[in-house]
Amino acid sequence: MQDVSGAMSYKGKTMHYDYLVVGAGLFGAVFAHEMKKQGKTCYVIDKRDHVAGNTYTENRLDITVYKYGAHIFHTSDKAVWDYVNGFAEFNHYVNSPVAVYKEELYNLPFNMNTFSKLWNIRTPQEAKDIIAEQIAELSITEPKNLEEQALLLVGRDVYEKLVKGYTEKQWGRECKDLPAFIIKRLPLRFTYDNNYFNDRYQGIPIGGYTKIIEKMLDGIDVQLGVSYQEFLKSGQGKITYDKILYTGMIDEYFDFKLGYLEYRTIRFETEELPRVDNYQGNAVVNYTEREVPYTRIIEHKHFEFGAQKDTIISREYPAEWQPGKEPYYPINDDKNNILYQQYLKLAEEEKNVIFGGRLGNYKYYDMDKTILAAWDAVEEEMKR
């Protein structure tokens, strides 16, 4: 990666690139890396002062800290797994969060350890019978909202203790006021297995994701600390390009002229705890009561099985997105999806602009799906 942030130093020479890549997150980095392999040139910009987007990690107290929340890489696609392992060594971390409800502690995802704690039972059939009985008592046929949808999937006990409060904090609304489609399924596992993901491959890159993105951008010009809008206004006439890959907010690209798409955002409260070697005993602990203002606490060192004498934790507080805040989760309800389709029509008229990534496509992506989507974008470009 060649950081050319600040004033350009090409002694007045105009530099031409095949692509201006807006955003140095995973999508933009994969696209630029693959295009470089195809002999194309890319100039990458990012509004933050670092690469790697929301997967950015930094070292504090000799601990890899996930500044924008934890990211566990998981996939069932061997090609994707082999690809990321070409940039970093991954450990064997398995995501096994626990949930706190009042003074009670439960395993996630919902499995036999969860049900045994809830009902003092041992066998899968006992758990199935209790859940089926609770669902039958509700007499819900066509769920009208998220609450009814969740009750129909998991019954009252699991819903009340482990779904309701957490979901209402996450979305900032009562479950009765949320559409049913938000929860399409709530997996119930009738085994004593605390692995959150079903994917075959799973792990954490040792030392964090930032090193992966830096390797992807090796040999590519990168300018940090400048937004796309600032880049256009700052008279960067010394940089020309044929096409744009835009991974920012699609509505922002069009100056929000049709209105704002909605997101949920997160405020992170990170705390260094010197001389505390183990704060909570697990990397991820969810707090499912509505009264607890944060949704979870991350203890970063546990992602890499750290034995440091100190620790660092981050509390996550969901909030409504407002301009100027970081957009995290698209709110893909009917109203926002209709507005996105209107922006998509405008995007289709921009013949030399490719929109990609979570913000460009107004869609939440897991990391493996982000890589696949970037590969698809490269493939489409190479066909032209």
Tab-separated table of C-alpha atoms in Angstrom, residues 7-367:
chain	number	residue	atom	x	y	z
A	7	ALA	CA	-0.915	16.967	-0.964
A	8	MET	CA	-0.123	15.107	-4.147
A	9	SER	CA	3.599	15.014	-4.874
A	10	TYR	CA	3.769	14.259	-8.558
A	11	LYS	CA	5.345	17.642	-9.457
A	12	GLY	CA	2.340	18.748	-11.435
A	13	LYS	CA	2.027	15.571	-13.458
A	14	THR	CA	-1.482	14.283	-14.058
A	15	MET	CA	-1.870	10.680	-12.878
A	16	HIS	CA	-4.430	8.561	-14.692
A	17	TYR	CA	-6.019	5.396	-13.268
A	18	ASP	CA	-8.480	2.886	-14.586
A	19	TYR	CA	-10.558	3.062	-11.379
A	20	LEU	CA	-11.155	5.446	-8.527
A	21	VAL	CA	-12.088	3.193	-5.609
A	22	VAL	CA	-14.111	5.029	-2.973
A	23	GLY	CA	-13.723	3.157	0.301
A	24	ALA	CA	-10.773	1.127	1.617
A	25	GLY	CA	-12.896	-1.455	3.400
A	26	LEU	CA	-13.060	-5.122	2.508
A	27	PHE	CA	-15.097	-4.716	-0.693
A	28	GLY	CA	-12.955	-1.906	-2.067
A	29	ALA	CA	-9.686	-3.609	-1.104
A	30	VAL	CA	-10.621	-6.929	-2.712
A	31	PHE	CA	-11.779	-5.141	-5.866
A	32	ALA	CA	-8.572	-3.081	-6.122
A	33	HIS	CA	-6.372	-6.104	-5.386
A	34	GLU	CA	-8.045	-8.271	-8.016
A	35	MET	CA	-8.030	-5.484	-10.595
A	36	LYS	CA	-4.312	-4.977	-10.046
A	37	LYS	CA	-3.821	-8.682	-10.798
A	38	GLN	CA	-5.676	-8.060	-14.072
A	39	GLY	CA	-3.264	-5.291	-14.976
A	40	LYS	CA	-5.632	-2.456	-14.069
A	41	THR	CA	-4.675	0.595	-11.999
A	42	CYS	CA	-6.679	1.835	-9.009
A	43	TYR	CA	-6.548	4.943	-6.848
A	44	VAL	CA	-8.193	4.278	-3.476
A	45	ILE	CA	-9.598	6.963	-1.180
A	46	ASP	CA	-11.243	6.687	2.235
A	47	LYS	CA	-12.760	9.308	4.520
A	48	ARG	CA	-11.222	7.688	7.598
A	49	ASP	CA	-7.565	8.016	8.527
A	50	HIS	CA	-7.052	4.267	8.171
A	51	VAL	CA	-7.852	1.402	5.826
A	52	ALA	CA	-9.989	-1.692	6.610
A	53	GLY	CA	-13.310	0.067	7.219
A	54	ASN	CA	-15.325	-1.445	10.043
A	55	THR	CA	-12.927	-4.391	10.290
A	56	TYR	CA	-10.139	-2.047	11.414
A	57	THR	CA	-8.077	-3.322	14.330
A	58	GLU	CA	-5.436	-1.590	16.403
A	59	ASN	CA	-2.956	-2.768	19.028
A	60	ARG	CA	-3.414	-1.499	22.573
A	61	LEU	CA	-1.830	-2.986	25.686
A	62	ASP	CA	-0.485	-5.677	23.333
A	63	ILE	CA	-4.111	-6.635	22.572
A	64	THR	CA	-5.767	-6.615	19.147
A	65	VAL	CA	-8.731	-4.261	19.566
A	66	TYR	CA	-11.687	-4.199	17.156
A	67	LYS	CA	-12.481	-0.489	17.022
A	68	TYR	CA	-15.840	-0.877	15.279
A	69	GLY	CA	-17.025	-4.140	16.812
A	70	ALA	CA	-16.005	-7.756	16.559
A	71	HIS	CA	-15.818	-9.552	13.226
A	72	ILE	CA	-15.553	-13.334	13.238
A	73	PHE	CA	-14.730	-14.701	9.825
A	74	HIS	CA	-16.900	-17.674	8.903
A	75	THR	CA	-17.742	-19.319	5.608
A	76	SER	CA	-18.602	-22.623	3.985
A	77	ASP	CA	-16.910	-21.578	0.756
A	78	LYS	CA	-13.449	-23.156	0.575
A	79	ALA	CA	-12.318	-20.791	-2.172
A	80	VAL	CA	-13.066	-17.783	0.047
A	81	TRP	CA	-11.405	-19.426	3.057
A	82	ASP	CA	-8.269	-20.214	1.062
A	83	TYR	CA	-8.266	-16.657	-0.289
A	84	VAL	CA	-8.232	-14.909	3.103
A	85	ASN	CA	-5.711	-17.385	4.456
A	86	GLY	CA	-3.396	-16.193	1.723
A	87	PHE	CA	-3.182	-12.823	3.499
A	88	ALA	CA	-3.007	-13.905	7.152
A	89	GLU	CA	-2.779	-16.855	9.474
A	90	PHE	CA	-6.129	-17.588	11.113
A	91	ASN	CA	-6.557	-19.118	14.551
A	92	HIS	CA	-9.230	-21.671	15.488
A	93	TYR	CA	-11.539	-19.281	17.352
A	94	VAL	CA	-15.127	-20.561	17.556
A	95	ASN	CA	-17.828	-18.016	18.307
A	96	SER	CA	-19.700	-19.183	21.420
A	97	PRO	CA	-21.369	-16.154	23.032
A	98	VAL	CA	-23.240	-16.255	26.299
A	99	ALA	CA	-26.277	-14.219	27.302
A	100	VAL	CA	-27.044	-12.550	30.618
A	101	TYR	CA	-30.667	-12.090	31.654
A	102	LYS	CA	-30.945	-10.537	35.137
A	103	GLU	CA	-28.761	-12.872	37.214
A	104	GLU	CA	-29.104	-15.822	34.851
A	105	LEU	CA	-26.505	-16.956	32.322
A	106	TYR	CA	-27.387	-18.809	29.113
A	107	ASN	CA	-25.489	-20.253	26.167
A	108	LEU	CA	-26.064	-19.020	22.629
A	109	PRO	CA	-27.202	-19.964	20.059
A	110	PHE	CA	-30.349	-21.568	21.495
A	111	ASN	CA	-29.268	-25.157	22.099
A	112	MET	CA	-29.575	-27.939	24.633
A	113	ASN	CA	-27.329	-26.094	27.089
A	114	THR	CA	-29.778	-23.179	26.889
A	115	PHE	CA	-32.864	-25.376	27.285
A	116	SER	CA	-31.340	-27.395	30.122
A	117	LYS	CA	-30.702	-24.189	32.053
A	118	LEU	CA	-34.174	-22.821	31.287
A	119	TRP	CA	-36.209	-25.885	32.200
A	120	ASN	CA	-33.891	-28.278	34.074
A	121	ILE	CA	-34.199	-30.933	31.367
A	122	ARG	CA	-31.701	-33.205	29.605
A	123	THR	CA	-33.106	-34.620	26.365
A	124	PRO	CA	-33.907	-33.030	23.002
A	125	GLN	CA	-37.421	-34.482	23.058
A	126	GLU	CA	-38.197	-32.777	26.367
A	127	ALA	CA	-37.094	-29.455	24.904
A	128	LYS	CA	-39.092	-29.962	21.711
A	129	ASP	CA	-42.211	-30.841	23.697
A	130	ILE	CA	-41.971	-27.715	25.886
A	131	ILE	CA	-41.418	-25.405	22.928
A	132	ALA	CA	-44.229	-27.011	20.912
A	133	GLU	CA	-46.599	-26.702	23.868
A	134	GLN	CA	-45.783	-23.021	24.353
A	135	ILE	CA	-46.286	-22.278	20.659
A	136	ALA	CA	-49.616	-24.146	20.595
A	137	GLU	CA	-50.914	-22.111	23.559
A	138	LEU	CA	-50.352	-18.872	21.631
A	139	SER	CA	-52.725	-19.740	18.763
A	140	ILE	CA	-50.792	-17.550	16.328
A	141	THR	CA	-51.375	-18.407	12.680
A	142	GLU	CA	-50.334	-15.310	10.709
A	143	PRO	CA	-47.814	-13.234	12.716
A	144	LYS	CA	-48.568	-9.534	12.410
A	145	ASN	CA	-45.335	-8.241	13.917
A	146	LEU	CA	-41.894	-9.304	15.083
A	147	GLU	CA	-43.111	-10.309	18.529
A	148	GLU	CA	-45.671	-12.748	17.145
A	149	GLN	CA	-43.162	-14.054	14.603
A	150	ALA	CA	-40.565	-14.748	17.318
A	151	LEU	CA	-43.112	-16.349	19.646
A	152	LEU	CA	-44.235	-18.598	16.827
A	153	LEU	CA	-40.637	-19.702	16.271
A	154	VAL	CA	-39.288	-20.252	19.806
A	155	GLY	CA	-42.139	-20.052	22.325
A	156	ARG	CA	-42.620	-17.677	25.238
A	157	ASP	CA	-39.685	-18.511	27.559
A	158	VAL	CA	-36.914	-18.160	25.011
A	159	TYR	CA	-38.556	-15.065	23.556
A	160	GLU	CA	-39.098	-13.262	26.864
A	161	LYS	CA	-35.621	-13.886	28.257
A	162	LEU	CA	-33.336	-13.997	25.250
A	163	VAL	CA	-34.993	-12.263	22.290
A	164	LYS	CA	-37.351	-9.468	23.334
A	165	GLY	CA	-35.130	-7.046	25.242
A	166	TYR	CA	-32.085	-7.505	23.040
A	167	THR	CA	-34.096	-6.964	19.855
A	168	GLU	CA	-35.825	-3.862	21.198
A	169	LYS	CA	-32.471	-2.336	22.139
A	170	GLN	CA	-30.988	-3.260	18.791
A	171	TRP	CA	-33.782	-1.632	16.792
A	172	GLY	CA	-34.864	1.065	19.241
A	173	ARG	CA	-38.507	0.002	18.969
A	174	GLU	CA	-40.952	-2.308	20.705
A	175	CYS	CA	-41.089	-5.753	19.143
A	176	LYS	CA	-44.820	-5.238	18.609
A	177	ASP	CA	-43.958	-2.242	16.410
A	178	LEU	CA	-41.394	-4.060	14.265
A	179	PRO	CA	-42.348	-5.945	11.078
A	180	ALA	CA	-42.395	-9.730	11.262
A	181	PHE	CA	-39.986	-10.212	8.349
A	182	ILE	CA	-37.013	-8.912	10.396
A	183	ILE	CA	-36.859	-12.302	12.114
A	184	LYS	CA	-37.297	-14.896	9.395
A	185	ARG	CA	-35.903	-17.656	11.564
A	186	LEU	CA	-34.469	-18.212	15.025
A	187	PRO	CA	-32.441	-21.421	14.888
A	188	LEU	CA	-33.159	-23.967	17.604
A	189	ARG	CA	-30.444	-26.576	17.979
A	190	PHE	CA	-31.232	-29.706	19.886
A	191	THR	CA	-27.590	-30.587	20.531
A	192	TYR	CA	-25.134	-29.516	23.223
A	193	ASP	CA	-23.150	-27.391	20.783
A	194	ASN	CA	-22.368	-23.729	21.531
A	195	ASN	CA	-20.825	-22.934	18.131
A	196	TYR	CA	-22.797	-19.945	16.889
A	197	PHE	CA	-22.133	-20.601	13.201
A	198	ASN	CA	-22.824	-23.671	11.106
A	199	ASP	CA	-20.112	-22.796	8.604
A	200	ARG	CA	-17.301	-25.279	8.053
A	201	TYR	CA	-14.527	-22.668	8.272
A	202	GLN	CA	-14.227	-20.158	11.088
A	203	GLY	CA	-11.529	-18.156	12.787
A	204	ILE	CA	-9.854	-14.846	13.573
A	205	PRO	CA	-6.795	-13.507	11.714
A	206	ILE	CA	-3.915	-13.398	14.171
A	207	GLY	CA	-3.071	-9.728	14.666
A	208	GLY	CA	-6.339	-8.480	13.207
A	209	TYR	CA	-7.879	-7.592	9.853
A	210	THR	CA	-5.984	-4.380	9.172
A	211	LYS	CA	-2.910	-6.329	8.056
A	212	ILE	CA	-5.056	-8.255	5.567
A	213	ILE	CA	-6.354	-5.076	3.941
A	214	GLU	CA	-2.878	-3.532	3.876
A	215	LYS	CA	-1.563	-6.605	2.039
A	216	MET	CA	-4.456	-6.455	-0.417
A	217	LEU	CA	-3.597	-2.830	-1.155
A	218	ASP	CA	0.130	-3.447	-1.495
A	219	GLY	CA	1.463	-1.459	-4.444
A	220	ILE	CA	-1.782	0.512	-4.826
A	221	ASP	CA	-2.014	4.280	-4.269
A	222	VAL	CA	-4.218	5.104	-1.268
A	223	GLN	CA	-5.294	8.512	0.007
A	224	LEU	CA	-6.792	8.589	3.498
A	225	GLY	CA	-8.756	11.212	5.404
A	226	VAL	CA	-10.738	12.432	2.409
A	227	SER	CA	-14.361	11.736	1.539
A	228	TYR	CA	-15.548	11.365	-2.022
A	229	GLN	CA	-17.292	14.726	-1.833
A	230	GLU	CA	-14.145	16.405	-0.491
A	231	PHE	CA	-12.055	14.706	-3.146
A	232	LEU	CA	-14.267	16.163	-5.880
A	233	LYS	CA	-14.310	19.654	-4.335
A	234	SER	CA	-10.603	19.854	-3.524
A	235	GLY	CA	-9.616	20.288	-7.135
A	236	GLN	CA	-7.847	16.966	-7.464
A	237	GLY	CA	-7.317	17.613	-11.139
A	238	LYS	CA	-4.051	15.744	-10.945
A	239	ILE	CA	-5.993	12.482	-10.581
A	240	THR	CA	-8.075	11.252	-13.507
A	241	TYR	CA	-9.833	7.932	-13.944
A	242	ASP	CA	-12.127	6.051	-16.288
A	243	LYS	CA	-14.584	4.539	-13.809
A	244	ILE	CA	-15.555	4.667	-10.143
A	245	LEU	CA	-16.182	1.885	-7.647
A	246	TYR	CA	-18.314	3.546	-4.980
A	247	THR	CA	-18.760	1.769	-1.638
A	248	GLY	CA	-20.144	4.708	0.310
A	249	MET	CA	-23.807	5.434	1.025
A	250	ILE	CA	-25.725	5.307	-2.239
A	251	ASP	CA	-28.068	8.111	-1.160
A	252	GLU	CA	-25.088	10.308	-0.237
A	253	TYR	CA	-23.656	9.849	-3.737
A	254	PHE	CA	-26.817	11.494	-5.045
A	255	ASP	CA	-26.726	14.200	-2.345
A	256	PHE	CA	-29.768	12.637	-0.624
A	257	LYS	CA	-32.004	14.228	-3.242
A	258	LEU	CA	-34.701	11.560	-2.839
A	259	GLY	CA	-34.405	11.476	0.963
A	260	TYR	CA	-32.316	9.643	3.539
A	261	LEU	CA	-32.089	5.869	3.781
A	262	GLU	CA	-32.258	4.759	7.409
A	263	TYR	CA	-29.694	2.826	9.425
A	264	ARG	CA	-29.000	1.746	12.953
A	265	THR	CA	-25.676	2.847	14.353
A	266	ILE	CA	-23.590	1.807	17.370
A	267	ARG	CA	-21.733	3.813	19.968
A	268	PHE	CA	-18.717	1.978	21.349
A	269	GLU	CA	-17.529	2.597	24.879
A	270	THR	CA	-14.064	1.050	25.131
A	271	GLU	CA	-12.288	0.738	28.452
A	272	GLU	CA	-8.751	-0.319	29.274
A	273	LEU	CA	-8.493	-2.368	32.460
A	274	PRO	CA	-4.860	-2.538	33.547
A	275	ARG	CA	-3.964	-5.399	35.891
A	276	VAL	CA	-7.266	-7.161	35.123
A	277	ASP	CA	-6.331	-10.359	33.350
A	278	ASN	CA	-9.852	-11.654	32.665
A	279	TYR	CA	-12.973	-9.496	32.904
A	280	GLN	CA	-15.805	-11.773	31.767
A	281	GLY	CA	-14.300	-15.103	30.714
A	282	ASN	CA	-15.625	-14.950	27.156
A	283	ALA	CA	-15.103	-12.817	24.069
A	284	VAL	CA	-18.802	-11.972	23.655
A	285	VAL	CA	-21.419	-11.584	26.386
A	286	ASN	CA	-24.912	-10.389	25.362
A	287	TYR	CA	-27.176	-8.517	27.772
A	288	THR	CA	-30.761	-9.322	26.875
A	289	GLU	CA	-32.652	-7.147	29.382
A	290	ARG	CA	-34.161	-3.993	27.918
A	291	GLU	CA	-33.147	-2.104	31.066
A	292	VAL	CA	-29.411	-2.659	30.435
A	293	PRO	CA	-28.568	0.077	27.897
A	294	TYR	CA	-25.914	-1.839	25.959
A	295	THR	CA	-26.484	-4.995	23.933
A	296	ARG	CA	-23.188	-6.708	24.603
A	297	ILE	CA	-19.678	-6.469	25.991
A	298	ILE	CA	-16.697	-7.568	23.934
A	299	GLU	CA	-13.483	-8.610	25.695
A	300	HIS	CA	-11.021	-8.357	22.842
A	301	LYS	CA	-8.158	-10.513	24.120
A	302	HIS	CA	-10.284	-13.681	24.089
A	303	PHE	CA	-10.542	-13.617	20.281
A	304	GLU	CA	-6.867	-14.563	20.222
A	305	PHE	CA	-6.803	-16.565	23.470
A	306	GLY	CA	-4.729	-13.791	25.054
A	307	ALA	CA	-2.835	-14.314	28.310
A	308	GLN	CA	-1.918	-10.652	28.857
A	309	LYS	CA	-2.009	-9.280	32.398
A	310	ASP	CA	-4.334	-6.484	31.229
A	311	THR	CA	-7.577	-6.496	29.286
A	312	ILE	CA	-9.755	-4.197	27.151
A	313	ILE	CA	-13.534	-4.302	26.902
A	314	SER	CA	-16.039	-2.536	24.653
A	315	ARG	CA	-19.709	-1.943	25.424
A	316	GLU	CA	-22.006	-1.559	22.417
A	317	TYR	CA	-24.893	0.915	22.556
A	318	PRO	CA	-27.260	0.789	19.555
A	319	ALA	CA	-28.729	4.109	18.440
A	320	GLU	CA	-30.682	5.772	15.680
A	321	TRP	CA	-28.484	6.861	12.800
A	322	GLN	CA	-28.253	10.560	12.052
A	323	PRO	CA	-26.167	12.381	9.446
A	324	GLY	CA	-22.608	12.567	10.685
A	325	LYS	CA	-22.779	9.251	12.521
A	326	GLU	CA	-21.480	5.972	11.176
A	327	PRO	CA	-24.164	3.877	9.414
A	328	TYR	CA	-23.969	0.202	10.386
A	329	TYR	CA	-27.155	-1.761	9.782
A	330	PRO	CA	-29.520	-0.917	6.914
A	331	ILE	CA	-33.161	-0.881	8.007
A	332	ASN	CA	-34.558	-2.948	5.165
A	333	ASP	CA	-38.241	-2.358	5.832
A	334	ASP	CA	-40.746	-1.630	3.071
A	335	LYS	CA	-40.327	2.140	3.240
A	336	ASN	CA	-36.535	2.044	2.969
A	337	ASN	CA	-36.480	-0.695	0.341
A	338	ILE	CA	-38.812	1.364	-1.874
A	339	LEU	CA	-36.521	4.381	-1.488
A	340	TYR	CA	-33.460	2.256	-2.226
A	341	GLN	CA	-35.059	0.993	-5.442
A	342	GLN	CA	-35.537	4.604	-6.504
A	343	TYR	CA	-31.868	5.319	-5.859
A	344	LEU	CA	-30.968	2.108	-7.685
A	345	LYS	CA	-32.689	3.425	-10.807
A	346	LEU	CA	-30.547	6.548	-10.593
A	347	ALA	CA	-27.466	4.367	-10.080
A	348	GLU	CA	-28.211	2.380	-13.221
A	349	GLU	CA	-28.013	5.613	-15.198
A	350	GLU	CA	-24.456	6.233	-13.949
A	351	LYS	CA	-22.731	4.198	-16.653
A	352	ASN	CA	-19.213	4.670	-15.311
A	353	VAL	CA	-19.972	4.045	-11.651
A	354	ILE	CA	-20.163	0.682	-9.880
A	355	PHE	CA	-21.967	0.646	-6.535
A	356	GLY	CA	-20.862	-2.045	-4.120
A	357	GLY	CA	-20.612	-3.118	-0.509
A	358	ARG	CA	-22.916	-2.744	2.461
A	359	LEU	CA	-23.585	0.962	1.940
A	360	GLY	CA	-23.506	1.037	-1.843
A	361	ASN	CA	-25.979	-1.846	-2.065
A	362	TYR	CA	-27.927	-0.945	1.108
A	363	LYS	CA	-27.562	-4.518	2.282
A	364	TYR	CA	-25.882	-6.198	5.222
A	365	TYR	CA	-23.063	-8.530	4.128
A	366	ASP	CA	-21.109	-11.096	6.088
A	367	MET	CA	-17.430	-10.865	5.222
